[in-house]
Amino acid sequence: MPTADLHDSLQRRGFAHWPGALAPEQAAAVAAQPLLAEAADTDAGDRELLCEPWCGALAARLRERLAAAGVLAPDAVAVQCTLFRKSALRNWKVTLHQDLSIPVAAAVADPRLGAWSRKQGRPFVQPPAELLQRLLAVRLHLDDCGAGDGPLRVVAGSHRHGRLDAAAAQALRAAEGETECTADRGDLLIMRPLLLHASSKATRPEGRRRVLHFLFGPREPGYSLHWSIAL
Protein backbone atom coordinates (compact mmCIF):
# COMPACT_ATOMS: atom_id res chain seq x y z
CA MET A 1 0.00 0.00 0.00
CA PRO A 2 1.39 3.49 -0.83
CA THR A 3 2.50 5.41 2.25
CA ALA A 4 0.05 8.25 1.54
CA ASP A 5 -2.82 5.76 1.60
CA LEU A 6 -1.62 4.29 4.91
CA HIS A 7 -1.44 7.74 6.49
CA ASP A 8 -4.83 8.81 5.13
CA SER A 9 -6.57 5.63 6.26
CA LEU A 10 -5.07 5.86 9.74
CA GLN A 11 -6.07 9.51 10.12
CA ARG A 12 -9.55 9.16 8.67
CA ARG A 13 -10.63 5.67 9.74
CA GLY A 14 -8.35 5.02 12.72
CA PHE A 15 -6.84 1.90 11.15
CA ALA A 16 -4.90 0.82 8.07
CA HIS A 17 -4.14 -2.55 6.50
CA TRP A 18 -0.58 -3.00 5.18
CA PRO A 19 -0.57 -6.19 3.07
CA GLY A 20 2.71 -8.09 2.87
CA ALA A 21 4.61 -5.78 5.19
CA LEU A 22 6.75 -8.82 6.00
CA ALA A 23 7.50 -11.33 3.27
CA PRO A 24 6.03 -14.80 3.92
CA GLU A 25 9.44 -16.29 4.71
CA GLN A 26 10.17 -13.46 7.19
CA ALA A 27 6.83 -13.94 8.95
CA ALA A 28 7.43 -17.71 9.01
CA ALA A 29 10.81 -17.15 10.67
CA VAL A 30 9.17 -15.03 13.38
CA ALA A 31 6.42 -17.64 13.87
CA ALA A 32 9.10 -20.32 14.32
CA GLN A 33 10.49 -18.65 17.45
CA PRO A 34 10.23 -21.23 20.27
CA LEU A 35 8.00 -19.05 22.43
CA LEU A 36 5.55 -18.77 19.55
CA ALA A 37 5.82 -22.19 17.94
CA GLU A 38 6.14 -24.48 20.96
CA ALA A 39 3.70 -22.97 23.47
CA ALA A 40 0.61 -25.06 24.10
CA ASP A 41 -2.48 -24.15 22.13
CA THR A 42 -4.29 -23.87 25.46
CA ASP A 43 -2.16 -20.79 26.22
CA ALA A 44 -3.97 -17.67 24.98
CA GLY A 45 -0.93 -15.43 24.90
CA ASP A 46 1.77 -13.43 26.68
CA ARG A 47 2.26 -9.70 27.39
CA GLU A 48 6.01 -9.84 28.01
CA LEU A 49 7.52 -10.68 24.63
CA LEU A 50 9.27 -7.34 24.22
CA CYS A 51 11.85 -8.59 26.76
CA GLU A 52 12.98 -11.21 24.21
CA PRO A 53 15.93 -10.08 22.03
CA TRP A 54 14.32 -11.32 18.79
CA CYS A 55 11.16 -9.36 19.61
CA GLY A 56 13.10 -6.19 20.37
CA ALA A 57 14.86 -6.52 17.02
CA LEU A 58 11.53 -7.03 15.26
CA ALA A 59 10.08 -3.97 17.00
CA ALA A 60 13.04 -1.90 15.78
CA ARG A 61 12.51 -3.12 12.20
CA LEU A 62 8.80 -2.32 12.32
CA ARG A 63 9.46 1.11 13.85
CA GLU A 64 11.86 1.98 11.03
CA ARG A 65 9.37 0.95 8.34
CA LEU A 66 6.43 2.69 10.00
CA ALA A 67 8.44 5.89 10.43
CA ALA A 68 9.48 5.75 6.76
CA ALA A 69 5.80 5.35 5.85
CA GLY A 70 4.96 8.51 7.80
CA VAL A 71 2.62 6.87 10.34
CA LEU A 72 5.02 6.83 13.31
CA ALA A 73 7.34 9.47 14.74
CA PRO A 74 11.04 8.62 14.17
CA ASP A 75 11.74 8.93 17.92
CA ALA A 76 8.83 6.71 19.00
CA VAL A 77 9.58 3.70 21.20
CA ALA A 78 8.08 0.24 21.47
CA VAL A 79 6.57 -0.17 24.94
CA GLN A 80 4.80 -3.52 24.75
CA CYS A 81 4.36 -6.62 22.62
CA THR A 82 1.54 -9.03 23.36
CA LEU A 83 0.97 -12.41 21.74
CA PHE A 84 -2.68 -13.24 21.06
CA ARG A 85 -3.35 -16.83 20.10
CA LYS A 86 -6.70 -18.33 19.13
CA SER A 87 -7.09 -22.03 18.43
CA ALA A 88 -9.65 -24.80 18.69
CA LEU A 89 -8.52 -25.39 22.30
CA ARG A 90 -8.29 -21.73 23.27
CA ASN A 91 -11.11 -19.73 21.73
CA TRP A 92 -12.78 -16.57 22.94
CA LYS A 93 -14.70 -13.51 21.87
CA VAL A 94 -13.87 -9.91 22.74
CA THR A 95 -16.68 -7.45 23.35
CA LEU A 96 -16.65 -3.95 21.88
CA HIS A 97 -14.04 -1.80 23.62
CA GLN A 98 -11.17 0.68 23.35
CA ASP A 99 -7.62 -0.05 24.57
CA LEU A 100 -7.27 2.33 27.52
CA SER A 101 -4.52 0.88 29.74
CA ILE A 102 -0.77 1.30 29.24
CA PRO A 103 2.24 -0.40 30.94
CA VAL A 104 4.29 1.89 33.15
CA ALA A 105 7.28 1.55 35.46
CA ALA A 106 5.56 2.63 38.68
CA ALA A 107 2.43 4.24 40.05
CA VAL A 108 2.46 8.03 40.40
CA ALA A 109 0.08 10.40 42.15
CA ASP A 110 -1.76 12.40 39.50
CA PRO A 111 -5.55 12.94 39.51
CA ARG A 112 -5.60 12.66 35.72
CA LEU A 113 -4.53 9.01 35.95
CA GLY A 114 -6.86 6.23 37.03
CA ALA A 115 -7.89 2.57 37.00
CA TRP A 116 -4.50 1.33 38.21
CA SER A 117 -3.98 -2.42 37.86
CA ARG A 118 -1.26 -5.08 37.60
CA LYS A 119 -0.85 -7.50 34.71
CA GLN A 120 1.87 -10.15 34.76
CA GLY A 121 3.45 -8.23 37.63
CA ARG A 122 3.64 -4.84 35.87
CA PRO A 123 1.61 -1.74 36.77
CA PHE A 124 -0.89 -0.48 34.21
CA VAL A 125 -2.86 2.76 34.19
CA GLN A 126 -5.50 4.53 32.13
CA PRO A 127 -4.11 7.95 31.11
CA PRO A 128 -6.00 10.88 29.58
CA ALA A 129 -7.22 10.55 26.00
CA GLU A 130 -4.55 13.07 24.92
CA LEU A 131 -1.83 10.47 25.52
CA LEU A 132 -3.83 7.58 24.09
CA GLN A 133 -4.24 9.56 20.86
CA ARG A 134 -0.45 9.66 20.50
CA LEU A 135 -0.06 5.88 20.67
CA LEU A 136 -0.03 3.44 17.78
CA ALA A 137 -0.93 -0.25 17.92
CA VAL A 138 0.58 -2.50 15.26
CA ARG A 139 -0.69 -6.06 14.83
CA LEU A 140 1.57 -8.44 12.90
CA HIS A 141 -0.28 -11.51 11.66
CA LEU A 142 1.74 -14.72 11.92
CA ASP A 143 -1.01 -16.84 10.35
CA ASP A 144 -3.64 -16.24 7.72
CA CYS A 145 -6.75 -14.81 9.39
CA GLY A 146 -9.96 -15.29 7.45
CA ALA A 147 -13.55 -14.69 8.41
CA GLY A 148 -13.68 -17.99 10.33
CA ASP A 149 -10.58 -17.26 12.43
CA GLY A 150 -12.03 -14.58 14.72
CA PRO A 151 -10.58 -11.45 13.08
CA LEU A 152 -10.98 -8.01 14.58
CA ARG A 153 -14.08 -6.02 13.73
CA VAL A 154 -13.59 -2.26 13.99
CA VAL A 155 -15.84 0.82 13.92
CA ALA A 156 -14.20 3.12 11.39
CA GLY A 157 -13.64 6.68 12.61
CA SER A 158 -14.50 5.92 16.23
CA HIS A 159 -11.00 6.97 17.36
CA ARG A 160 -12.05 10.61 16.79
CA HIS A 161 -14.70 10.48 19.54
CA GLY A 162 -12.38 10.24 22.55
CA ARG A 163 -13.11 7.86 25.41
CA LEU A 164 -16.57 6.33 25.10
CA ASP A 165 -18.77 4.70 27.71
CA ALA A 166 -20.54 1.44 26.86
CA ALA A 167 -23.79 3.07 25.74
CA ALA A 168 -22.04 5.57 23.47
CA ALA A 169 -19.87 2.81 21.99
CA GLN A 170 -22.88 0.65 21.16
CA ALA A 171 -24.73 3.63 19.65
CA LEU A 172 -21.75 4.52 17.47
CA ARG A 173 -21.43 0.95 16.21
CA ALA A 174 -25.14 0.86 15.41
CA ALA A 175 -24.82 4.10 13.46
CA GLU A 176 -21.55 3.41 11.63
CA GLY A 177 -21.42 -0.38 11.34
CA GLU A 178 -18.30 -2.53 11.50
CA THR A 179 -15.42 -3.47 9.23
CA GLU A 180 -14.00 -7.01 9.44
CA CYS A 181 -10.19 -6.99 9.33
CA THR A 182 -9.11 -10.22 7.68
CA ALA A 183 -5.40 -10.59 6.89
CA ASP A 184 -2.73 -12.88 5.45
CA ARG A 185 0.46 -13.99 7.13
CA GLY A 186 2.90 -11.07 7.16
CA ASP A 187 0.21 -8.37 6.98
CA LEU A 188 0.07 -5.48 9.45
CA LEU A 189 -3.09 -4.01 10.94
CA ILE A 190 -2.19 -0.53 12.21
CA MET A 191 -4.68 1.14 14.54
CA ARG A 192 -5.23 3.82 17.14
CA PRO A 193 -5.95 2.45 20.64
CA LEU A 194 -9.14 4.55 20.90
CA LEU A 195 -10.60 2.78 17.85
CA LEU A 196 -13.59 0.69 18.92
CA HIS A 197 -12.92 -2.98 18.19
CA ALA A 198 -14.22 -6.44 18.98
CA SER A 199 -13.81 -10.00 17.76
CA SER A 200 -15.88 -13.16 17.61
CA LYS A 201 -14.86 -16.70 18.46
CA ALA A 202 -13.13 -18.59 15.68
CA THR A 203 -15.46 -20.98 13.87
CA ARG A 204 -12.89 -22.87 11.80
CA PRO A 205 -11.84 -25.85 13.98
CA GLU A 206 -8.52 -26.50 12.25
CA GLY A 207 -7.49 -22.85 12.24
CA ARG A 208 -4.95 -21.02 14.38
CA ARG A 209 -4.63 -17.26 14.65
CA ARG A 210 -1.44 -15.86 16.15
CA VAL A 211 -0.95 -12.10 16.28
CA LEU A 212 1.88 -10.02 17.75
CA HIS A 213 0.33 -6.80 19.04
CA PHE A 214 2.98 -4.06 19.40
CA LEU A 215 2.32 -0.76 21.13
CA PHE A 216 4.43 2.29 20.20
CA GLY A 217 4.39 5.65 21.94
CA PRO A 218 6.36 8.85 22.59
CA ARG A 219 9.63 8.39 24.43
CA GLU A 220 8.35 10.68 27.21
CA PRO A 221 4.67 9.96 27.94
CA GLY A 222 4.26 12.88 30.35
CA TYR A 223 2.15 12.99 33.53
CA SER A 224 5.33 12.02 35.49
CA LEU A 225 5.03 8.55 33.96
CA HIS A 226 7.81 6.33 32.66
CA TRP A 227 7.36 3.27 30.47
CA SER A 228 8.13 -0.09 32.05
CA ILE A 229 10.04 -0.96 28.84
CA ALA A 230 11.04 1.42 26.04
CA LEU A 231 12.97 0.14 23.02
PDB file of C-alpha atoms in Angstrom:
ATOM      1  CA  MET A   1       0.000   0.000   0.000  1.00  0.00           C
ATOM      2  CA  PRO A   2       1.394   3.485  -0.827  1.00  0.00           C
ATOM      3  CA  THR A   3       2.497   5.406   2.247  1.00  0.00           C
ATOM      4  CA  ALA A   4       0.053   8.247   1.543  1.00  0.00           C
ATOM      5  CA  ASP A   5      -2.816   5.759   1.601  1.00  0.00           C
ATOM      6  CA  LEU A   6      -1.624   4.293   4.912  1.00  0.00           C
ATOM      7  CA  HIS A   7      -1.444   7.741   6.495  1.00  0.00           C
ATOM      8  CA  ASP A   8      -4.832   8.807   5.132  1.00  0.00           C
ATOM      9  CA  SER A   9      -6.568   5.626   6.257  1.00  0.00           C
ATOM     10  CA  LEU A  10      -5.072   5.860   9.741  1.00  0.00           C
ATOM     11  CA  GLN A  11      -6.071   9.510  10.121  1.00  0.00           C
ATOM     12  CA  ARG A  12      -9.549   9.159   8.675  1.00  0.00           C
ATOM     13  CA  ARG A  13     -10.633   5.671   9.739  1.00  0.00           C
ATOM     14  CA  GLY A  14      -8.348   5.015  12.722  1.00  0.00           C
ATOM     15  CA  PHE A  15      -6.839   1.904  11.147  1.00  0.00           C
ATOM     16  CA  ALA A  16      -4.899   0.825   8.072  1.00  0.00           C
ATOM     17  CA  HIS A  17      -4.136  -2.551   6.498  1.00  0.00           C
ATOM     18  CA  TRP A  18      -0.585  -3.003   5.179  1.00  0.00           C
ATOM     19  CA  PRO A  19      -0.570  -6.188   3.067  1.00  0.00           C
ATOM     20  CA  GLY A  20       2.707  -8.085   2.867  1.00  0.00           C
ATOM     21  CA  ALA A  21       4.614  -5.780   5.192  1.00  0.00           C
ATOM     22  CA  LEU A  22       6.748  -8.822   6.004  1.00  0.00           C
ATOM     23  CA  ALA A  23       7.501 -11.334   3.274  1.00  0.00           C
ATOM     24  CA  PRO A  24       6.030 -14.803   3.920  1.00  0.00           C
ATOM     25  CA  GLU A  25       9.443 -16.286   4.710  1.00  0.00           C
ATOM     26  CA  GLN A  26      10.168 -13.460   7.186  1.00  0.00           C
ATOM     27  CA  ALA A  27       6.834 -13.944   8.946  1.00  0.00           C
ATOM     28  CA  ALA A  28       7.431 -17.711   9.005  1.00  0.00           C
ATOM     29  CA  ALA A  29      10.811 -17.150  10.665  1.00  0.00           C
ATOM     30  CA  VAL A  30       9.168 -15.035  13.379  1.00  0.00           C
ATOM     31  CA  ALA A  31       6.424 -17.637  13.865  1.00  0.00           C
ATOM     32  CA  ALA A  32       9.101 -20.325  14.321  1.00  0.00           C
ATOM     33  CA  GLN A  33      10.493 -18.647  17.450  1.00  0.00           C
ATOM     34  CA  PRO A  34      10.231 -21.230  20.268  1.00  0.00           C
ATOM     35  CA  LEU A  35       7.996 -19.054  22.431  1.00  0.00           C
ATOM     36  CA  LEU A  36       5.546 -18.766  19.546  1.00  0.00           C
ATOM     37  CA  ALA A  37       5.823 -22.191  17.942  1.00  0.00           C
ATOM     38  CA  GLU A  38       6.142 -24.476  20.961  1.00  0.00           C
ATOM     39  CA  ALA A  39       3.700 -22.970  23.474  1.00  0.00           C
ATOM     40  CA  ALA A  40       0.609 -25.063  24.100  1.00  0.00           C
ATOM     41  CA  ASP A  41      -2.483 -24.147  22.127  1.00  0.00           C
ATOM     42  CA  THR A  42      -4.289 -23.875  25.463  1.00  0.00           C
ATOM     43  CA  ASP A  43      -2.159 -20.794  26.216  1.00  0.00           C
ATOM     44  CA  ALA A  44      -3.972 -17.671  24.979  1.00  0.00           C
ATOM     45  CA  GLY A  45      -0.925 -15.428  24.905  1.00  0.00           C
ATOM     46  CA  ASP A  46       1.771 -13.431  26.677  1.00  0.00           C
ATOM     47  CA  ARG A  47       2.265  -9.702  27.393  1.00  0.00           C
ATOM     48  CA  GLU A  48       6.014  -9.837  28.010  1.00  0.00           C
ATOM     49  CA  LEU A  49       7.517 -10.679  24.628  1.00  0.00           C
ATOM     50  CA  LEU A  50       9.268  -7.336  24.219  1.00  0.00           C
ATOM     51  CA  CYS A  51      11.852  -8.589  26.758  1.00  0.00           C
ATOM     52  CA  GLU A  52      12.977 -11.205  24.211  1.00  0.00           C
ATOM     53  CA  PRO A  53      15.930 -10.081  22.031  1.00  0.00           C
ATOM     54  CA  TRP A  54      14.316 -11.320  18.792  1.00  0.00           C
ATOM     55  CA  CYS A  55      11.160  -9.357  19.614  1.00  0.00           C
ATOM     56  CA  GLY A  56      13.104  -6.193  20.366  1.00  0.00           C
ATOM     57  CA  ALA A  57      14.864  -6.516  17.016  1.00  0.00           C
ATOM     58  CA  LEU A  58      11.527  -7.032  15.258  1.00  0.00           C
ATOM     59  CA  ALA A  59      10.084  -3.969  17.004  1.00  0.00           C
ATOM     60  CA  ALA A  60      13.042  -1.899  15.780  1.00  0.00           C
ATOM     61  CA  ARG A  61      12.514  -3.121  12.199  1.00  0.00           C
ATOM     62  CA  LEU A  62       8.800  -2.315  12.320  1.00  0.00           C
ATOM     63  CA  ARG A  63       9.464   1.114  13.852  1.00  0.00           C
ATOM     64  CA  GLU A  64      11.858   1.984  11.031  1.00  0.00           C
ATOM     65  CA  ARG A  65       9.374   0.949   8.341  1.00  0.00           C
ATOM     66  CA  LEU A  66       6.433   2.688  10.003  1.00  0.00           C
ATOM     67  CA  ALA A  67       8.443   5.886  10.427  1.00  0.00           C
ATOM     68  CA  ALA A  68       9.484   5.749   6.762  1.00  0.00           C
ATOM     69  CA  ALA A  69       5.796   5.345   5.853  1.00  0.00           C
ATOM     70  CA  GLY A  70       4.958   8.506   7.800  1.00  0.00           C
ATOM     71  CA  VAL A  71       2.625   6.867  10.338  1.00  0.00           C
ATOM     72  CA  LEU A  72       5.020   6.829  13.315  1.00  0.00           C
ATOM     73  CA  ALA A  73       7.337   9.474  14.741  1.00  0.00           C
ATOM     74  CA  PRO A  74      11.036   8.622  14.174  1.00  0.00           C
ATOM     75  CA  ASP A  75      11.737   8.932  17.923  1.00  0.00           C
ATOM     76  CA  ALA A  76       8.827   6.706  19.000  1.00  0.00           C
ATOM     77  CA  VAL A  77       9.577   3.700  21.196  1.00  0.00           C
ATOM     78  CA  ALA A  78       8.079   0.236  21.466  1.00  0.00           C
ATOM     79  CA  VAL A  79       6.570  -0.167  24.942  1.00  0.00           C
ATOM     80  CA  GLN A  80       4.797  -3.524  24.752  1.00  0.00           C
ATOM     81  CA  CYS A  81       4.358  -6.620  22.620  1.00  0.00           C
ATOM     82  CA  THR A  82       1.541  -9.033  23.356  1.00  0.00           C
ATOM     83  CA  LEU A  83       0.965 -12.408  21.744  1.00  0.00           C
ATOM     84  CA  PHE A  84      -2.677 -13.236  21.059  1.00  0.00           C
ATOM     85  CA  ARG A  85      -3.345 -16.829  20.100  1.00  0.00           C
ATOM     86  CA  LYS A  86      -6.696 -18.325  19.128  1.00  0.00           C
ATOM     87  CA  SER A  87      -7.087 -22.029  18.433  1.00  0.00           C
ATOM     88  CA  ALA A  88      -9.649 -24.796  18.693  1.00  0.00           C
ATOM     89  CA  LEU A  89      -8.524 -25.390  22.295  1.00  0.00           C
ATOM     90  CA  ARG A  90      -8.288 -21.734  23.275  1.00  0.00           C
ATOM     91  CA  ASN A  91     -11.105 -19.733  21.727  1.00  0.00           C
ATOM     92  CA  TRP A  92     -12.783 -16.575  22.937  1.00  0.00           C
ATOM     93  CA  LYS A  93     -14.695 -13.515  21.871  1.00  0.00           C
ATOM     94  CA  VAL A  94     -13.872  -9.911  22.743  1.00  0.00           C
ATOM     95  CA  THR A  95     -16.679  -7.452  23.352  1.00  0.00           C
ATOM     96  CA  LEU A  96     -16.650  -3.954  21.880  1.00  0.00           C
ATOM     97  CA  HIS A  97     -14.037  -1.803  23.619  1.00  0.00           C
ATOM     98  CA  GLN A  98     -11.175   0.681  23.352  1.00  0.00           C
ATOM     99  CA  ASP A  99      -7.624  -0.047  24.568  1.00  0.00           C
ATOM    100  CA  LEU A 100      -7.274   2.329  27.516  1.00  0.00           C
ATOM    101  CA  SER A 101      -4.516   0.877  29.739  1.00  0.00           C
ATOM    102  CA  ILE A 102      -0.770   1.298  29.241  1.00  0.00           C
ATOM    103  CA  PRO A 103       2.238  -0.400  30.936  1.00  0.00           C
ATOM    104  CA  VAL A 104       4.294   1.894  33.146  1.00  0.00           C
ATOM    105  CA  ALA A 105       7.277   1.552  35.461  1.00  0.00           C
ATOM    106  CA  ALA A 106       5.555   2.633  38.678  1.00  0.00           C
ATOM    107  CA  ALA A 107       2.430   4.244  40.054  1.00  0.00           C
ATOM    108  CA  VAL A 108       2.464   8.027  40.399  1.00  0.00           C
ATOM    109  CA  ALA A 109       0.077  10.397  42.148  1.00  0.00           C
ATOM    110  CA  ASP A 110      -1.764  12.396  39.499  1.00  0.00           C
ATOM    111  CA  PRO A 111      -5.546  12.937  39.515  1.00  0.00           C
ATOM    112  CA  ARG A 112      -5.604  12.661  35.722  1.00  0.00           C
ATOM    113  CA  LEU A 113      -4.526   9.006  35.951  1.00  0.00           C
ATOM    114  CA  GLY A 114      -6.858   6.229  37.031  1.00  0.00           C
ATOM    115  CA  ALA A 115      -7.891   2.573  37.000  1.00  0.00           C
ATOM    116  CA  TRP A 116      -4.495   1.332  38.209  1.00  0.00           C
ATOM    117  CA  SER A 117      -3.980  -2.421  37.857  1.00  0.00           C
ATOM    118  CA  ARG A 118      -1.263  -5.077  37.598  1.00  0.00           C
ATOM    119  CA  LYS A 119      -0.854  -7.504  34.706  1.00  0.00           C
ATOM    120  CA  GLN A 120       1.873 -10.151  34.756  1.00  0.00           C
ATOM    121  CA  GLY A 121       3.449  -8.229  37.630  1.00  0.00           C
ATOM    122  CA  ARG A 122       3.635  -4.841  35.869  1.00  0.00           C
ATOM    123  CA  PRO A 123       1.608  -1.736  36.773  1.00  0.00           C
ATOM    124  CA  PHE A 124      -0.893  -0.484  34.206  1.00  0.00           C
ATOM    125  CA  VAL A 125      -2.862   2.761  34.194  1.00  0.00           C
ATOM    126  CA  GLN A 126      -5.503   4.531  32.135  1.00  0.00           C
ATOM    127  CA  PRO A 127      -4.107   7.949  31.114  1.00  0.00           C
ATOM    128  CA  PRO A 128      -5.996  10.878  29.581  1.00  0.00           C
ATOM    129  CA  ALA A 129      -7.221  10.555  26.004  1.00  0.00           C
ATOM    130  CA  GLU A 130      -4.554  13.069  24.923  1.00  0.00           C
ATOM    131  CA  LEU A 131      -1.827  10.472  25.518  1.00  0.00           C
ATOM    132  CA  LEU A 132      -3.830   7.577  24.088  1.00  0.00           C
ATOM    133  CA  GLN A 133      -4.243   9.562  20.859  1.00  0.00           C
ATOM    134  CA  ARG A 134      -0.453   9.659  20.505  1.00  0.00           C
ATOM    135  CA  LEU A 135      -0.058   5.876  20.669  1.00  0.00           C
ATOM    136  CA  LEU A 136      -0.028   3.438  17.777  1.00  0.00           C
ATOM    137  CA  ALA A 137      -0.932  -0.252  17.923  1.00  0.00           C
ATOM    138  CA  VAL A 138       0.576  -2.497  15.261  1.00  0.00           C
ATOM    139  CA  ARG A 139      -0.692  -6.056  14.834  1.00  0.00           C
ATOM    140  CA  LEU A 140       1.572  -8.437  12.903  1.00  0.00           C
ATOM    141  CA  HIS A 141      -0.276 -11.510  11.657  1.00  0.00           C
ATOM    142  CA  LEU A 142       1.741 -14.718  11.921  1.00  0.00           C
ATOM    143  CA  ASP A 143      -1.013 -16.842  10.348  1.00  0.00           C
ATOM    144  CA  ASP A 144      -3.643 -16.235   7.717  1.00  0.00           C
ATOM    145  CA  CYS A 145      -6.748 -14.812   9.392  1.00  0.00           C
ATOM    146  CA  GLY A 146      -9.959 -15.291   7.452  1.00  0.00           C
ATOM    147  CA  ALA A 147     -13.554 -14.693   8.413  1.00  0.00           C
ATOM    148  CA  GLY A 148     -13.676 -17.986  10.326  1.00  0.00           C
ATOM    149  CA  ASP A 149     -10.581 -17.256  12.433  1.00  0.00           C
ATOM    150  CA  GLY A 150     -12.026 -14.583  14.724  1.00  0.00           C
ATOM    151  CA  PRO A 151     -10.581 -11.450  13.083  1.00  0.00           C
ATOM    152  CA  LEU A 152     -10.977  -8.010  14.585  1.00  0.00           C
ATOM    153  CA  ARG A 153     -14.084  -6.024  13.728  1.00  0.00           C
ATOM    154  CA  VAL A 154     -13.588  -2.261  13.994  1.00  0.00           C
ATOM    155  CA  VAL A 155     -15.836   0.815  13.925  1.00  0.00           C
ATOM    156  CA  ALA A 156     -14.198   3.118  11.391  1.00  0.00           C
ATOM    157  CA  GLY A 157     -13.643   6.677  12.613  1.00  0.00           C
ATOM    158  CA  SER A 158     -14.505   5.924  16.227  1.00  0.00           C
ATOM    159  CA  HIS A 159     -11.004   6.966  17.359  1.00  0.00           C
ATOM    160  CA  ARG A 160     -12.046  10.610  16.793  1.00  0.00           C
ATOM    161  CA  HIS A 161     -14.702  10.480  19.543  1.00  0.00           C
ATOM    162  CA  GLY A 162     -12.375  10.240  22.553  1.00  0.00           C
ATOM    163  CA  ARG A 163     -13.113   7.861  25.406  1.00  0.00           C
ATOM    164  CA  LEU A 164     -16.565   6.332  25.099  1.00  0.00           C
ATOM    165  CA  ASP A 165     -18.774   4.700  27.709  1.00  0.00           C
ATOM    166  CA  ALA A 166     -20.543   1.444  26.858  1.00  0.00           C
ATOM    167  CA  ALA A 167     -23.786   3.068  25.740  1.00  0.00           C
ATOM    168  CA  ALA A 168     -22.042   5.567  23.470  1.00  0.00           C
ATOM    169  CA  ALA A 169     -19.873   2.806  21.990  1.00  0.00           C
ATOM    170  CA  GLN A 170     -22.881   0.655  21.162  1.00  0.00           C
ATOM    171  CA  ALA A 171     -24.725   3.625  19.648  1.00  0.00           C
ATOM    172  CA  LEU A 172     -21.751   4.524  17.472  1.00  0.00           C
ATOM    173  CA  ARG A 173     -21.427   0.953  16.207  1.00  0.00           C
ATOM    174  CA  ALA A 174     -25.136   0.861  15.414  1.00  0.00           C
ATOM    175  CA  ALA A 175     -24.821   4.099  13.456  1.00  0.00           C
ATOM    176  CA  GLU A 176     -21.551   3.413  11.631  1.00  0.00           C
ATOM    177  CA  GLY A 177     -21.423  -0.378  11.336  1.00  0.00           C
ATOM    178  CA  GLU A 178     -18.303  -2.531  11.499  1.00  0.00           C
ATOM    179  CA  THR A 179     -15.415  -3.470   9.233  1.00  0.00           C
ATOM    180  CA  GLU A 180     -14.005  -7.012   9.443  1.00  0.00           C
ATOM    181  CA  CYS A 181     -10.192  -6.986   9.327  1.00  0.00           C
ATOM    182  CA  THR A 182      -9.105 -10.219   7.681  1.00  0.00           C
ATOM    183  CA  ALA A 183      -5.397 -10.592   6.885  1.00  0.00           C
ATOM    184  CA  ASP A 184      -2.733 -12.877   5.451  1.00  0.00           C
ATOM    185  CA  ARG A 185       0.464 -13.995   7.133  1.00  0.00           C
ATOM    186  CA  GLY A 186       2.899 -11.066   7.163  1.00  0.00           C
ATOM    187  CA  ASP A 187       0.212  -8.372   6.984  1.00  0.00           C
ATOM    188  CA  LEU A 188       0.067  -5.484   9.449  1.00  0.00           C
ATOM    189  CA  LEU A 189      -3.087  -4.008  10.936  1.00  0.00           C
ATOM    190  CA  ILE A 190      -2.187  -0.534  12.206  1.00  0.00           C
ATOM    191  CA  MET A 191      -4.677   1.144  14.541  1.00  0.00           C
ATOM    192  CA  ARG A 192      -5.228   3.817  17.143  1.00  0.00           C
ATOM    193  CA  PRO A 193      -5.954   2.450  20.638  1.00  0.00           C
ATOM    194  CA  LEU A 194      -9.138   4.546  20.903  1.00  0.00           C
ATOM    195  CA  LEU A 195     -10.598   2.783  17.852  1.00  0.00           C
ATOM    196  CA  LEU A 196     -13.591   0.688  18.918  1.00  0.00           C
ATOM    197  CA  HIS A 197     -12.923  -2.976  18.186  1.00  0.00           C
ATOM    198  CA  ALA A 198     -14.225  -6.438  18.985  1.00  0.00           C
ATOM    199  CA  SER A 199     -13.808 -10.001  17.759  1.00  0.00           C
ATOM    200  CA  SER A 200     -15.882 -13.165  17.606  1.00  0.00           C
ATOM    201  CA  LYS A 201     -14.859 -16.701  18.464  1.00  0.00           C
ATOM    202  CA  ALA A 202     -13.133 -18.591  15.681  1.00  0.00           C
ATOM    203  CA  THR A 203     -15.463 -20.978  13.867  1.00  0.00           C
ATOM    204  CA  ARG A 204     -12.887 -22.875  11.796  1.00  0.00           C
ATOM    205  CA  PRO A 205     -11.841 -25.853  13.984  1.00  0.00           C
ATOM    206  CA  GLU A 206      -8.519 -26.501  12.245  1.00  0.00           C
ATOM    207  CA  GLY A 207      -7.493 -22.850  12.237  1.00  0.00           C
ATOM    208  CA  ARG A 208      -4.953 -21.018  14.381  1.00  0.00           C
ATOM    209  CA  ARG A 209      -4.628 -17.261  14.650  1.00  0.00           C
ATOM    210  CA  ARG A 210      -1.441 -15.862  16.148  1.00  0.00           C
ATOM    211  CA  VAL A 211      -0.952 -12.096  16.283  1.00  0.00           C
ATOM    212  CA  LEU A 212       1.877 -10.018  17.746  1.00  0.00           C
ATOM    213  CA  HIS A 213       0.333  -6.802  19.037  1.00  0.00           C
ATOM    214  CA  PHE A 214       2.979  -4.063  19.399  1.00  0.00           C
ATOM    215  CA  LEU A 215       2.321  -0.759  21.129  1.00  0.00           C
ATOM    216  CA  PHE A 216       4.431   2.289  20.200  1.00  0.00           C
ATOM    217  CA  GLY A 217       4.391   5.649  21.937  1.00  0.00           C
ATOM    218  CA  PRO A 218       6.364   8.846  22.588  1.00  0.00           C
ATOM    219  CA  ARG A 219       9.628   8.391  24.430  1.00  0.00           C
ATOM    220  CA  GLU A 220       8.353  10.684  27.205  1.00  0.00           C
ATOM    221  CA  PRO A 221       4.672   9.958  27.938  1.00  0.00           C
ATOM    222  CA  GLY A 222       4.258  12.876  30.348  1.00  0.00           C
ATOM    223  CA  TYR A 223       2.148  12.995  33.535  1.00  0.00           C
ATOM    224  CA  SER A 224       5.333  12.021  35.487  1.00  0.00           C
ATOM    225  CA  LEU A 225       5.027   8.547  33.964  1.00  0.00           C
ATOM    226  CA  HIS A 226       7.812   6.328  32.658  1.00  0.00           C
ATOM    227  CA  TRP A 227       7.361   3.271  30.472  1.00  0.00           C
ATOM    228  CA  SER A 228       8.129  -0.088  32.045  1.00  0.00           C
ATOM    229  CA  ILE A 229      10.037  -0.958  28.842  1.00  0.00           C
ATOM    230  CA  ALA A 230      11.036   1.420  26.043  1.00  0.00           C
ATOM    231  CA  LEU A 231      12.967   0.141  23.018  1.00  0.00           C
TER     232      LEU A 231
END
